[in-house]
Coordinates of C-alpha atoms in Angstrom, one line a residue:
X1 CA 3.1 0.3 -13.1
X2 CA 5.5 1.0 -10.2
X3 CA 7.3 -2.0 -8.9
X4 CA 8.0 -2.1 -5.1
X5 CA 8.8 -5.8 -4.9
X6 CA 12.1 -4.9 -3.2
X7 CA 10.2 -4.1 0.0
X8 CA 8.8 -7.6 0.2
X9 CA 12.3 -9.2 -0.5
X10 CA 13.9 -7.3 2.3
X11 CA 11.3 -8.4 4.8
X12 CA 13.0 -11.8 5.2
X13 CA 16.4 -10.1 6.0
X14 CA 14.8 -7.8 8.6
X15 CA 13.1 -10.8 10.2
X16 CA 16.4 -12.6 10.4
X17 CA 18.0 -9.6 12.2
X18 CA 15.1 -9.5 14.6
X19 CA 15.3 -13.2 15.2
X20 CA 18.8 -12.8 16.6
X21 CA 17.8 -10.2 19.2
X22 CA 17.6 -12.6 22.2
X23 CA 21.3 -13.4 21.7
X24 CA 22.3 -9.8 22.2
X25 CA 23.9 -8.8 25.5
X26 CA 21.2 -6.2 26.0
X27 CA 18.1 -7.1 24.0
X28 CA 15.9 -4.2 23.0
X29 CA 12.7 -6.2 22.2
X30 CA 11.3 -9.7 21.9
X31 CA 9.9 -10.9 18.6
X32 CA 9.2 -14.6 19.0
X33 CA 7.6 -14.7 15.6
X34 CA 10.6 -13.5 13.6
X35 CA 12.2 -17.0 13.2
X36 CA 9.1 -18.0 11.3
X37 CA 10.0 -15.6 8.5
X38 CA 13.7 -16.2 8.4
X39 CA 15.6 -18.5 6.0
X40 CA 19.1 -19.4 5.0
X41 CA 19.4 -16.8 2.3
X42 CA 18.1 -14.1 4.5
X43 CA 20.4 -15.0 7.3
X44 CA 23.4 -14.9 4.9
X45 CA 22.3 -11.4 3.8
X46 CA 22.1 -10.3 7.5
X47 CA 25.6 -11.6 8.1
X48 CA 26.8 -9.7 5.0
X49 CA 25.2 -6.5 6.4
X50 CA 27.0 -7.0 9.6
X51 CA 30.3 -7.5 7.7
X52 CA 29.9 -4.5 5.4
X53 CA 28.8 -2.1 8.2
X54 CA 28.1 -3.5 11.7
X55 CA 26.0 -0.4 12.8
X56 CA 23.5 -1.2 10.0
X57 CA 22.0 -4.1 12.0
X58 CA 22.2 -2.0 15.2
X59 CA 20.0 0.6 13.5
X60 CA 17.4 -2.1 12.6
X61 CA 17.4 -3.0 16.3
X62 CA 17.0 0.7 17.3
X63 CA 14.3 1.4 14.8
X64 CA 12.3 -1.7 15.9
X65 CA 12.3 -0.4 19.4
X66 CA 11.4 3.1 18.2
X67 CA 8.3 2.0 16.3
X68 CA 7.3 -0.2 19.2
X69 CA 7.4 2.8 21.4
X70 CA 5.5 4.9 18.8
X71 CA 2.6 2.4 18.8
X72 CA 2.7 1.9 22.6
X73 CA 2.6 5.6 23.4
X74 CA 0.0 6.3 20.7
X75 CA -2.4 3.7 22.1
X76 CA -2.0 5.1 25.6
X77 CA -2.8 8.6 24.1
X78 CA -6.0 7.3 22.6
X79 CA -5.3 5.9 19.2
X80 CA -7.8 3.2 18.3
X81 CA -6.5 2.2 14.9
X82 CA -3.0 1.3 13.7
X83 CA -2.2 0.9 10.0
X84 CA 1.0 -1.0 9.1
X85 CA 2.0 0.3 5.7
X86 CA 4.3 -2.0 3.8
X87 CA 5.1 -3.7 7.0
X88 CA 6.2 -7.1 5.6
X89 CA 6.4 -9.5 8.5
X90 CA 5.7 -6.9 11.2
X91 CA 3.8 -8.7 14.0
X92 CA 2.8 -5.7 16.1
X93 CA -0.9 -6.5 15.4
X94 CA -0.2 -9.6 17.6
X95 CA 2.1 -8.0 20.1
X96 CA -0.5 -5.4 21.0
X97 CA -3.7 -7.3 20.7
X98 CA -6.0 -6.7 23.7
X99 CA -5.0 -3.0 23.9
X100 CA -8.2 -1.8 22.4
X101 CA -6.7 -0.8 19.1
X102 CA -7.6 -2.4 15.8
X103 CA -4.7 -3.2 13.4
X104 CA -4.8 -3.1 9.6
X105 CA -2.1 -4.2 7.2
X106 CA -1.4 -2.9 3.8
X107 CA 1.2 -4.6 1.6
X108 CA 1.6 -6.5 -1.7
X109 CA -0.6 -9.5 -2.2
X110 CA 2.3 -12.0 -2.4
X111 CA 3.8 -10.7 0.9
X112 CA 0.5 -10.9 2.9
X113 CA -0.6 -14.2 1.4
X114 CA 2.7 -15.8 2.4
X115 CA 2.4 -14.2 5.9
X116 CA -1.2 -15.5 6.2
X117 CA -0.1 -19.0 5.3
X118 CA 2.6 -19.0 8.0
X119 CA 0.3 -17.6 10.6
X120 CA -2.5 -20.1 9.7
X121 CA 0.0 -22.9 10.1
X122 CA 0.7 -21.6 13.6
X123 CA -2.9 -21.2 14.6
X124 CA -2.9 -17.4 14.4
X125 CA -5.4 -15.2 12.4
X126 CA -4.1 -12.5 10.1
X127 CA -5.6 -9.0 10.9
X128 CA -7.7 -7.2 8.3
X129 CA -5.4 -6.8 5.3
X130 CA -5.5 -4.7 2.2
X131 CA -3.6 -6.4 -0.7
X132 CA -2.2 -3.4 -2.6
X133 CA 0.7 -1.5 -4.0
X134 CA -0.1 1.4 -1.7
X135 CA 1.5 4.0 -4.0
X136 CA -1.1 3.3 -6.7
X137 CA -4.3 2.1 -4.9
X138 CA -7.0 3.9 -3.0
X139 CA -5.7 3.0 0.4
X140 CA -8.3 4.9 2.5
X141 CA -11.1 3.4 0.4
X142 CA -9.7 -0.1 0.6
X143 CA -9.2 0.2 4.4
X144 CA -12.8 1.5 4.8
X145 CA -14.0 -1.7 3.1
X146 CA -12.3 -3.6 5.9
X147 CA -13.9 -1.6 8.6
X148 CA -11.5 1.3 9.0
X149 CA -13.0 4.5 10.4
X150 CA -11.3 7.6 8.9
X151 CA -12.6 9.7 11.8
X152 CA -11.1 7.6 14.6
X153 CA -7.7 8.4 16.1
X154 CA -5.1 6.6 14.0
X155 CA -1.5 5.8 13.9
X156 CA 0.4 4.7 10.7
X157 CA 3.6 2.8 10.9
X158 CA 5.7 3.2 7.8
X159 CA 8.8 1.4 8.8
X160 CA 11.7 0.5 6.4
X161 CA 9.9 1.8 3.2
X162 CA 10.8 5.3 2.2
X163 CA 14.3 4.7 1.0
X164 CA 13.1 2.1 -1.5
X165 CA 10.3 4.2 -3.1
X166 CA 10.2 6.2 -6.3
X167 CA 10.6 9.8 -5.0
X168 CA 8.0 11.2 -7.3
X169 CA 5.3 8.9 -5.8
X170 CA 5.7 9.7 -2.2
X171 CA 4.0 13.2 -1.9
X172 CA 1.0 12.2 -4.0
X173 CA 0.5 9.1 -1.8
X174 CA 0.7 11.2 1.4
X175 CA -1.7 13.8 0.0
X176 CA -4.2 11.1 -0.8
X177 CA -4.0 9.9 2.8
X178 CA -4.3 13.4 4.1
X179 CA -7.3 14.3 1.9
X180 CA -9.3 11.2 3.1
X181 CA -8.2 10.9 6.8
X182 CA -8.6 14.2 8.8
X183 CA -6.4 13.3 11.8
X184 CA -3.6 10.8 12.1
X185 CA 0.1 10.5 12.9
X186 CA 2.5 8.6 10.7
X187 CA 6.0 7.5 11.7
X188 CA 8.8 6.6 9.3
X189 CA 12.5 6.1 8.9
X190 CA 14.6 7.7 6.2
X191 CA 18.0 8.8 5.0
X192 CA 18.8 12.5 5.3
X193 CA 20.7 12.7 2.0
X194 CA 19.6 13.1 -1.6
X195 CA 20.0 9.5 -2.8
X196 CA 19.1 10.3 -6.4
X197 CA 22.2 12.5 -6.7
X198 CA 24.2 10.5 -4.1
X199 CA 25.3 13.8 -2.6
X200 CA 27.4 12.4 0.3
X201 CA 29.9 14.5 2.2
X202 CA 32.5 11.8 1.6
X203 CA 33.1 8.8 -0.5
X204 CA 33.3 6.4 2.5
X205 CA 29.6 7.1 3.2
X206 CA 28.7 6.3 -0.4
X207 CA 30.7 3.1 -0.3
X208 CA 29.0 1.9 2.9
X209 CA 25.5 2.6 1.6
X210 CA 26.2 0.8 -1.7
X211 CA 27.6 -2.1 0.3
X212 CA 24.3 -2.3 2.3
X213 CA 22.3 -2.1 -1.0
X214 CA 24.3 -5.1 -2.4
X215 CA 23.7 -7.1 0.8
X216 CA 20.0 -6.4 0.7
X217 CA 19.8 -6.9 -3.0
X218 CA 17.9 -3.6 -3.3
X219 CA 18.5 0.0 -4.2
X220 CA 17.8 3.1 -2.3
X221 CA 16.6 5.9 -4.6
X222 CA 15.1 8.3 -2.0
X223 CA 16.3 10.4 0.9
X224 CA 15.0 13.6 2.5
X225 CA 17.7 16.2 3.4
X226 CA 15.0 18.7 4.4
X227 CA 11.8 17.6 6.2
X228 CA 10.0 20.8 5.5
X229 CA 9.1 19.2 2.1
X230 CA 6.4 17.4 4.0
X231 CA 5.0 20.7 5.3
X232 CA 5.3 22.5 2.0
X233 CA 4.0 19.7 -0.4
X234 CA 1.6 17.8 1.9
X235 CA -0.8 18.7 4.8
X236 CA 1.5 17.7 7.6
X237 CA 3.7 19.1 10.3
X238 CA 6.8 17.5 11.8
X239 CA 5.9 16.5 15.3
X240 CA 9.2 14.7 16.1
X241 CA 12.4 13.8 14.4
X242 CA 16.0 12.8 15.2
X243 CA 18.7 10.2 14.5
X244 CA 18.4 6.6 15.7
X245 CA 21.9 6.9 17.2
X246 CA 20.5 9.6 19.5
X247 CA 18.3 7.0 21.1
X248 CA 21.3 4.9 22.2
X249 CA 21.4 6.4 25.6
X250 CA 17.7 5.8 26.2
X251 CA 18.1 2.2 25.1
X252 CA 21.1 1.7 27.4
X253 CA 23.5 1.3 24.5
X254 CA 25.1 4.7 24.5
X255 CA 28.5 3.3 25.3
X256 CA 28.4 0.8 22.5
X257 CA 27.7 3.6 19.9
X258 CA 30.3 5.9 21.5
X259 CA 32.9 3.2 20.9
X260 CA 32.2 3.1 17.1
X261 CA 34.9 4.9 15.0
X262 CA 34.1 8.5 14.4
X263 CA 33.4 8.0 10.7
X264 CA 30.8 5.3 11.6
X265 CA 29.1 7.6 14.0
X266 CA 29.0 10.3 11.3
X267 CA 27.4 7.9 8.9
X268 CA 24.8 6.9 11.5
X269 CA 23.6 10.5 11.6
X270 CA 22.3 10.1 8.1
X271 CA 19.7 7.5 9.3
X272 CA 16.8 9.2 11.0
X273 CA 13.2 8.9 12.2
X274 CA 10.3 11.3 11.8
X275 CA 6.7 11.5 13.0
X276 CA 4.3 13.6 11.0
X277 CA 0.9 14.7 12.1
X278 CA -2.0 15.8 9.9
X279 CA -2.6 19.5 10.1

């Protein structure tokens, strides 16, 4: 049995980082629900991340804005279903209600039951949810039982997951999705380095990454130095990719990133985003 409990544990830390967004000089998003999922331990971990490598929290901010944009643009372009894969405390189903898209959540039972409890206490209904370790379960079949239409235009948000997952399980999972759902786009974030071998160009990058792992109380076993693996081993093509740091200008924070030390900027290039579309 594959254990992906680390994803659930990190959800509190990410919520704590998002909860601090209104205090930033130039906020990139508004997540009024994030404080509901924060706690003292998670806030301490968020502070540790900032101390170990300040750009690490910046990248969480950038990626949140990126995935918001992915959903917004996808709905405008006709997507009628959005699946949040391992989304933890992602509240996009509530941000974008009323847009005509139906949201579905897939995550471990403990995570989604906790989330449902918090939402119920605040008078909010949880969207259709599949309690599952998605690496092992029949996700398309489980979603269909909840009303998901595999023929409808679909987006999948796979935020903050790939780096925690066993590498040998990722392609089989994507192939199962691809064989059951004929047309969809999936967006994810990843590290562009082989994390099994820890093949960093310099020791400083390795030290920073391992500091982030300690702060998150998690390990990162997976990275993708070459995105063509998704085209060779699964039925996808790369529709868009880049580094989150490259989005700084668009977000109005180019000057902030430019002021980071050069070695920090080089490290940031390892953290990237990708959008795949089913061929």
